[in-house]
Coordinates of C-alpha atoms in Angstrom, one line a residue:
Chain I
V1 CA 9.4 11.5 -33.6
A2 CA 6.8 12.8 -31.2
V3 CA 7.9 12.4 -27.7
R4 CA 5.0 13.6 -25.6
P5 CA 5.3 14.6 -21.9
V6 CA 4.4 11.8 -19.5
L7 CA 1.5 13.0 -17.2
R8 CA 1.8 12.6 -13.6
Y9 CA -0.7 11.9 -10.9
P10 CA -2.8 13.9 -9.9
N11 CA -3.6 14.5 -13.5
R12 CA -7.2 13.2 -14.0
A13 CA -6.3 11.3 -17.2
L14 CA -4.6 8.8 -15.1
K15 CA -7.7 8.0 -13.2
E16 CA -10.1 7.6 -16.0
V17 CA -11.2 4.4 -17.9
C18 CA -9.9 4.6 -21.5
R19 CA -12.2 3.7 -24.5
A20 CA -11.6 0.8 -26.7
L21 CA -10.8 1.4 -30.5
A22 CA -13.5 0.4 -32.8
D23 CA -13.0 -2.4 -35.3
G24 CA -10.9 -1.0 -38.0
E25 CA -10.2 2.3 -36.3
E26 CA -6.6 3.5 -36.8
P27 CA -4.7 4.1 -33.6
G28 CA -3.5 7.3 -35.1
D29 CA -0.5 9.0 -33.7
A30 CA -1.0 7.4 -30.2
A31 CA 0.8 4.1 -30.8
A32 CA 3.9 5.7 -32.6
D33 CA 4.1 8.4 -29.9
L34 CA 3.9 5.8 -27.1
L35 CA 7.0 4.0 -28.5
D36 CA 8.9 7.4 -29.1
T37 CA 8.1 8.5 -25.6
M38 CA 9.0 5.1 -24.1
S39 CA 12.4 5.3 -26.0
A40 CA 13.1 8.7 -24.7
H41 CA 13.0 7.5 -21.1
P42 CA 16.0 5.2 -20.4
G43 CA 15.1 2.1 -18.5
C44 CA 11.4 2.6 -19.3
V45 CA 9.9 -0.9 -20.1
G46 CA 6.3 0.0 -20.7
L47 CA 3.9 2.9 -21.2
A48 CA 0.1 3.2 -21.6
A49 CA -1.6 5.7 -23.8
P50 CA -3.3 7.7 -21.0
Q51 CA 0.0 8.4 -19.6
I52 CA 0.7 10.7 -22.7
G53 CA -2.9 12.0 -22.6
A54 CA -4.4 9.6 -25.3
M55 CA -7.5 8.1 -23.7
V56 CA -7.6 4.9 -25.8
R57 CA -6.8 1.4 -24.8
I58 CA -3.3 1.0 -26.3
V59 CA -0.1 0.1 -24.3
A60 CA 3.4 -0.4 -25.3
V61 CA 5.7 -2.9 -23.5
D62 CA 9.3 -3.7 -24.3
V63 CA 11.4 -5.7 -21.6
S64 CA 13.8 -7.3 -24.1
E65 CA 16.8 -5.1 -22.8
H66 CA 15.8 -5.4 -19.2
P67 CA 18.1 -7.5 -17.0
K68 CA 15.0 -8.7 -14.9
A69 CA 13.4 -10.2 -18.0
E70 CA 14.0 -13.9 -18.4
S71 CA 11.6 -14.1 -21.4
S72 CA 10.2 -11.6 -23.7
N73 CA 7.8 -11.1 -26.7
G74 CA 10.0 -8.4 -28.0
R75 CA 8.4 -4.9 -28.6
L76 CA 4.7 -5.0 -28.0
V77 CA 2.1 -2.5 -29.0
L78 CA -1.2 -3.8 -27.9
V79 CA -4.6 -2.3 -29.0
N80 CA -7.5 -3.3 -26.8
P81 CA -5.5 -5.8 -24.7
V82 CA -7.5 -8.1 -22.5
V83 CA -6.0 -10.6 -20.0
V84 CA -7.9 -13.8 -20.7
R85 CA -5.9 -15.9 -18.2
E86 CA -3.8 -15.3 -15.1
D87 CA -1.9 -17.8 -13.1
G88 CA 0.4 -17.7 -10.1
A89 CA 1.1 -14.7 -7.9
D90 CA 4.2 -13.0 -6.9
V91 CA 5.1 -9.9 -5.2
A92 CA 7.8 -7.5 -6.7
R93 CA 8.9 -3.9 -6.8
E94 CA 7.3 -1.6 -9.4
G95 CA 7.9 2.0 -10.4
C96 CA 6.0 4.3 -12.7
L97 CA 6.8 7.4 -14.6
S98 CA 3.5 8.9 -13.6
I99 CA 4.4 8.5 -9.8
P100 CA 8.1 9.1 -10.2
H101 CA 9.1 9.5 -6.7
L102 CA 7.6 6.3 -5.3
T103 CA 8.1 2.6 -5.9
A104 CA 6.1 -0.2 -4.2
N105 CA 5.7 -3.9 -3.9
V106 CA 2.8 -5.2 -6.0
R107 CA 1.2 -8.6 -6.1
R108 CA 0.6 -9.7 -9.7
A109 CA 0.1 -13.0 -11.7
T110 CA 3.2 -14.7 -12.8
T111 CA 1.8 -16.1 -16.1
I112 CA -0.8 -14.5 -18.3
E113 CA -2.4 -15.0 -21.5
V114 CA -3.4 -11.8 -23.4
E115 CA -5.6 -11.2 -26.3
A116 CA -5.4 -7.9 -28.2
Q117 CA -6.2 -6.7 -31.7
G118 CA -4.5 -9.1 -34.0
T119 CA -2.7 -11.1 -31.5
R120 CA -2.9 -13.6 -28.7
F121 CA 0.1 -14.5 -26.7
R122 CA 1.4 -15.9 -23.4
S123 CA 3.7 -13.9 -21.1
S124 CA 5.5 -14.6 -17.9
G125 CA 7.5 -13.2 -15.2
F126 CA 8.8 -9.6 -15.5
E127 CA 7.2 -9.1 -18.8
A128 CA 3.8 -10.3 -17.4
R129 CA 4.0 -7.9 -14.7
C130 CA 4.8 -5.0 -16.9
V131 CA 1.8 -5.9 -19.3
L132 CA -0.6 -6.2 -16.3
H133 CA 0.8 -2.9 -14.9
E134 CA 0.2 -1.0 -18.3
I135 CA -3.4 -2.5 -18.8
D136 CA -4.2 -1.1 -15.3
H137 CA -3.5 2.2 -16.6
L138 CA -6.3 1.7 -19.2
D139 CA -8.7 1.3 -16.4
G140 CA -7.5 4.2 -14.4
L141 CA -5.5 2.1 -11.7
L142 CA -2.2 2.9 -10.4
F143 CA 0.1 0.7 -8.5
L144 CA -0.8 2.5 -5.3
D145 CA -4.3 1.1 -5.8
R146 CA -2.9 -2.5 -5.4
V147 CA -0.5 -2.0 -2.6
D148 CA -1.0 -4.3 0.5
S149 CA 0.8 -2.3 3.1
L150 CA 1.8 1.4 3.4
S151 CA 4.5 0.8 6.1
T152 CA 6.1 -2.1 4.4
D153 CA 5.4 -1.8 0.6
V154 CA 5.8 1.7 -0.4
F155 CA 9.2 3.4 -0.9
R156 CA 10.4 6.8 -1.8
R157 CA 13.0 7.1 -4.4
K158 CA 15.3 9.9 -5.3
N159 CA 15.6 9.6 -9.1
Y160 CA 13.6 7.9 -11.7
R161 CA 16.2 6.3 -14.1
Chain X
M1 CA -0.2 -27.5 36.1
L2 CA 0.0 -24.3 34.3
A3 CA 0.6 -21.3 36.6
R4 CA -2.2 -18.8 36.5
V5 CA -1.2 -15.6 34.8
R6 CA -2.7 -12.1 34.5
H7 CA -2.5 -10.0 31.4
L8 CA -1.1 -6.4 31.5
A9 CA -0.6 -3.8 28.9
V10 CA 2.2 -1.5 28.7
S11 CA 2.4 1.6 26.3
A12 CA 5.3 4.0 26.1
I13 CA 6.4 6.9 23.9
G14 CA 9.5 8.9 23.8
R15 CA 12.3 10.2 21.5
D16 CA 14.0 7.3 19.7
R17 CA 17.3 6.1 21.1
P18 CA 19.2 2.7 21.3
G19 CA 18.3 0.5 24.1
I20 CA 14.6 1.2 24.9
V21 CA 13.4 -2.2 24.0
A22 CA 16.5 -3.9 25.9
E23 CA 15.7 -1.8 29.0
I24 CA 12.0 -2.4 29.1
S25 CA 12.2 -6.1 28.2
G26 CA 14.8 -6.4 30.9
V27 CA 12.4 -5.1 33.5
L28 CA 9.7 -7.5 32.4
L29 CA 12.1 -10.4 32.4
R30 CA 13.2 -9.7 36.0
H31 CA 9.5 -9.9 37.0
E32 CA 9.0 -13.1 35.0
A33 CA 6.4 -11.3 32.8
N34 CA 6.2 -12.9 29.4
L35 CA 6.1 -10.3 26.6
E36 CA 3.3 -11.8 24.3
D37 CA 2.0 -9.4 21.5
S38 CA 3.7 -6.2 20.8
Q39 CA 4.0 -3.5 18.3
M40 CA 6.7 -0.9 18.1
T41 CA 7.6 1.8 15.6
I42 CA 9.4 5.0 15.0
L43 CA 7.8 8.0 13.2
R44 CA 10.4 10.7 12.3
G45 CA 12.5 10.0 15.5
H46 CA 9.4 9.6 17.8
F47 CA 9.2 6.1 19.2
A48 CA 6.0 4.2 20.3
M49 CA 5.5 0.8 21.8
M50 CA 2.4 -1.3 22.8
L51 CA 2.9 -4.4 24.7
V52 CA 0.7 -7.1 26.0
L53 CA 2.4 -9.2 28.7
A54 CA 1.4 -12.2 30.8
A55 CA 2.7 -12.0 34.3
P56 CA 2.5 -14.5 37.1
D57 CA -0.8 -14.1 39.0
D58 CA 1.2 -13.2 42.3
V59 CA 3.3 -10.6 40.4
D60 CA 4.3 -7.6 42.5
R61 CA 2.4 -5.1 40.4
E62 CA 3.6 -2.1 42.4
A63 CA 7.3 -3.1 42.2
L64 CA 6.8 -3.8 38.4
A65 CA 5.3 -0.5 37.9
A66 CA 8.0 1.3 40.0
D67 CA 10.8 -0.6 37.9
L68 CA 9.1 0.5 34.7
D69 CA 8.9 4.0 35.9
T70 CA 12.6 4.0 36.8
A71 CA 13.5 2.7 33.4
A72 CA 11.3 5.3 31.7
T73 CA 13.1 7.9 33.6
A74 CA 16.5 6.6 32.6
L75 CA 15.5 6.3 29.0
E76 CA 14.0 9.9 29.1
L77 CA 10.7 8.7 27.9
E78 CA 7.9 11.0 27.7
A79 CA 5.2 8.7 29.0
L80 CA 4.9 5.1 30.1
A81 CA 1.6 3.4 31.3
L82 CA 1.0 0.1 32.8
R83 CA -2.6 -1.0 32.7
D84 CA -4.5 -4.3 33.6
L85 CA -5.9 -5.9 30.4
G86 CA -9.5 -6.9 30.9
D87 CA -10.1 -10.0 28.9
P88 CA -6.9 -11.0 27.2
S89 CA -8.9 -13.3 24.8
A90 CA -10.8 -10.3 23.4
S91 CA -8.7 -10.0 20.2
G92 CA -11.1 -7.5 18.7
P93 CA -12.8 -7.6 15.3
E94 CA -11.1 -9.5 12.4
P95 CA -10.2 -7.0 9.6
S96 CA -11.6 -8.1 6.2
H97 CA -10.9 -5.3 3.9
M98 CA -8.2 -2.8 3.0
V99 CA -9.1 1.0 2.3
T100 CA -6.6 2.8 0.3
V101 CA -6.9 6.6 0.0
Y102 CA -4.5 8.8 -1.9
G103 CA -4.3 12.3 -3.4
V104 CA -2.8 15.7 -3.3
D105 CA -2.2 16.4 0.3
H106 CA -4.8 18.8 2.1
P107 CA -6.2 18.9 5.6
G108 CA -9.3 16.7 6.3
I109 CA -8.5 13.5 4.3
V110 CA -8.3 11.2 7.4
H111 CA -11.2 12.9 9.1
A112 CA -13.5 12.6 6.1
A113 CA -12.6 8.9 5.5
A114 CA -12.7 8.0 9.3
T115 CA -16.0 9.7 9.7
A116 CA -17.6 7.9 6.9
L117 CA -16.4 4.6 8.4
A118 CA -17.5 5.6 11.8
E119 CA -21.0 6.5 10.6
R120 CA -21.3 2.9 9.3
S121 CA -19.8 1.4 12.4
V122 CA -16.8 0.2 10.5
D123 CA -13.9 -0.5 12.8
I124 CA -10.4 0.5 11.8
T125 CA -8.1 -2.2 12.9
D126 CA -4.8 -0.7 11.6
L127 CA -4.0 2.6 9.9
N128 CA -0.9 4.1 8.5
T129 CA -0.5 7.4 6.6
R130 CA 2.5 8.9 4.8
L131 CA 3.2 12.3 3.2
L132 CA 5.3 11.7 0.2
E133 CA 6.9 14.9 -0.9
D134 CA 7.9 15.3 -4.5
D135 CA 10.7 17.6 -5.5
D136 CA 8.9 19.3 -8.3
G137 CA 5.2 18.4 -7.8
D138 CA 2.3 18.3 -5.3
P139 CA 2.9 16.4 -2.2
L140 CA 1.1 13.1 -2.3
Y141 CA -0.8 11.9 0.8
V142 CA -1.5 8.2 1.2
L143 CA -3.7 6.6 3.9
M144 CA -4.2 2.8 4.2
M145 CA -6.6 1.3 6.7
E146 CA -7.5 -2.3 7.5
V147 CA -11.2 -2.3 8.5
A148 CA -13.7 -4.8 10.0
L149 CA -17.3 -4.4 8.5
P150 CA -20.1 -4.7 10.9
P151 CA -22.8 -7.5 10.2
G152 CA -25.2 -6.2 7.7
L153 CA -22.9 -3.9 5.8
T154 CA -22.0 -5.1 2.5
P155 CA -18.5 -4.3 0.7
D156 CA -20.6 -2.6 -2.1
E157 CA -22.4 -0.4 0.3
L158 CA -19.1 0.7 2.0
E159 CA -17.6 1.3 -1.4
Q160 CA -20.4 3.6 -2.5
E161 CA -19.9 5.5 0.8
L162 CA -16.1 5.7 0.3
G163 CA -16.7 6.9 -3.2
G164 CA -18.6 9.9 -1.9
V165 CA -15.6 10.7 0.4
G166 CA -13.4 10.4 -2.6
R167 CA -15.4 12.9 -4.8
A168 CA -15.9 15.4 -1.9
E169 CA -12.1 15.3 -1.1
G170 CA -10.7 15.1 -4.6
V171 CA -8.9 11.8 -3.6
E172 CA -8.8 8.2 -5.0
V173 CA -10.4 5.5 -2.7
T174 CA -10.3 1.9 -3.3
L175 CA -11.7 -0.9 -1.2
R176 CA -10.2 -4.3 -1.5
E177 CA -10.7 -7.7 0.3
L178 CA -7.7 -8.6 2.2
E179 CA -5.6 -11.4 0.8
Q180 CA -6.4 -14.6 2.8
D181 CA -3.9 -17.0 1.3
A182 CA -3.7 -20.3 3.1
L183 CA -0.3 -21.7 2.2

């Protein structure tokens, strides 16, 4: 198991655009380390490669154990994920291991279709939100980049659980 | 027939305590002044209010001012001002975009962003900042502004300008169109 430290803003890795993996390129340790690191943080439902310092387009998502998830595709490891369709919009609270002392209300699509290496699937609700949040990381976007109002939508929190 | 009205503006600041709004709105009611638009907030115990009110054309302005001053004294407010509002329909420019700036706190972030906007004649219509302290990290500073672009300035040009501020200050800057959902 290789649990890597989760980088926090202002680490520059979090604001960079990650590179896509070439056809046939092995993800190396990044994919396994993502899952290991995710498991090491109770309550963590998603993590993106740049958060552990791997500047490649890989994200891991697993909302299957989360009470907010009404549907789930199980444990997802997505290489070069692309959102090919987005429908609906909903505002809900998000947190992030890379900005551990804040949460914020963020508007996201409610149903999405995602294409990634070797897979294409539909996702909705909490899982879709999570996938969109993680894919944002691959483009150097944090939830603060999507908040509509500082006075009403950003909250301090004491502990990341 | 509608009675003619005149529009007045009240602004007040002071230490927050229960009863400020009740007291001020009571004075306005006794003078038959209608409280139209208002914004009030508290920052770390410091209270501020801005009100636009419509008073009858024959309102006793001096008596209203005197009553407001009495209330302000009773409430121990630091300042209260009553002013005539020139043109009540002048609502100001409509904001079209949201500018978000965040980064490790240091002096000069607001000034750099505001200066870049002013140089391009961009009007800031709403602004909030927050210093978010972390137990074991750098304090994060977040600035959010709603802005109105002048005719002739494209969002792309403004984004470029703000990108320069981001690089110079070492902060993240994003420009987004305000959501204009019609429901």
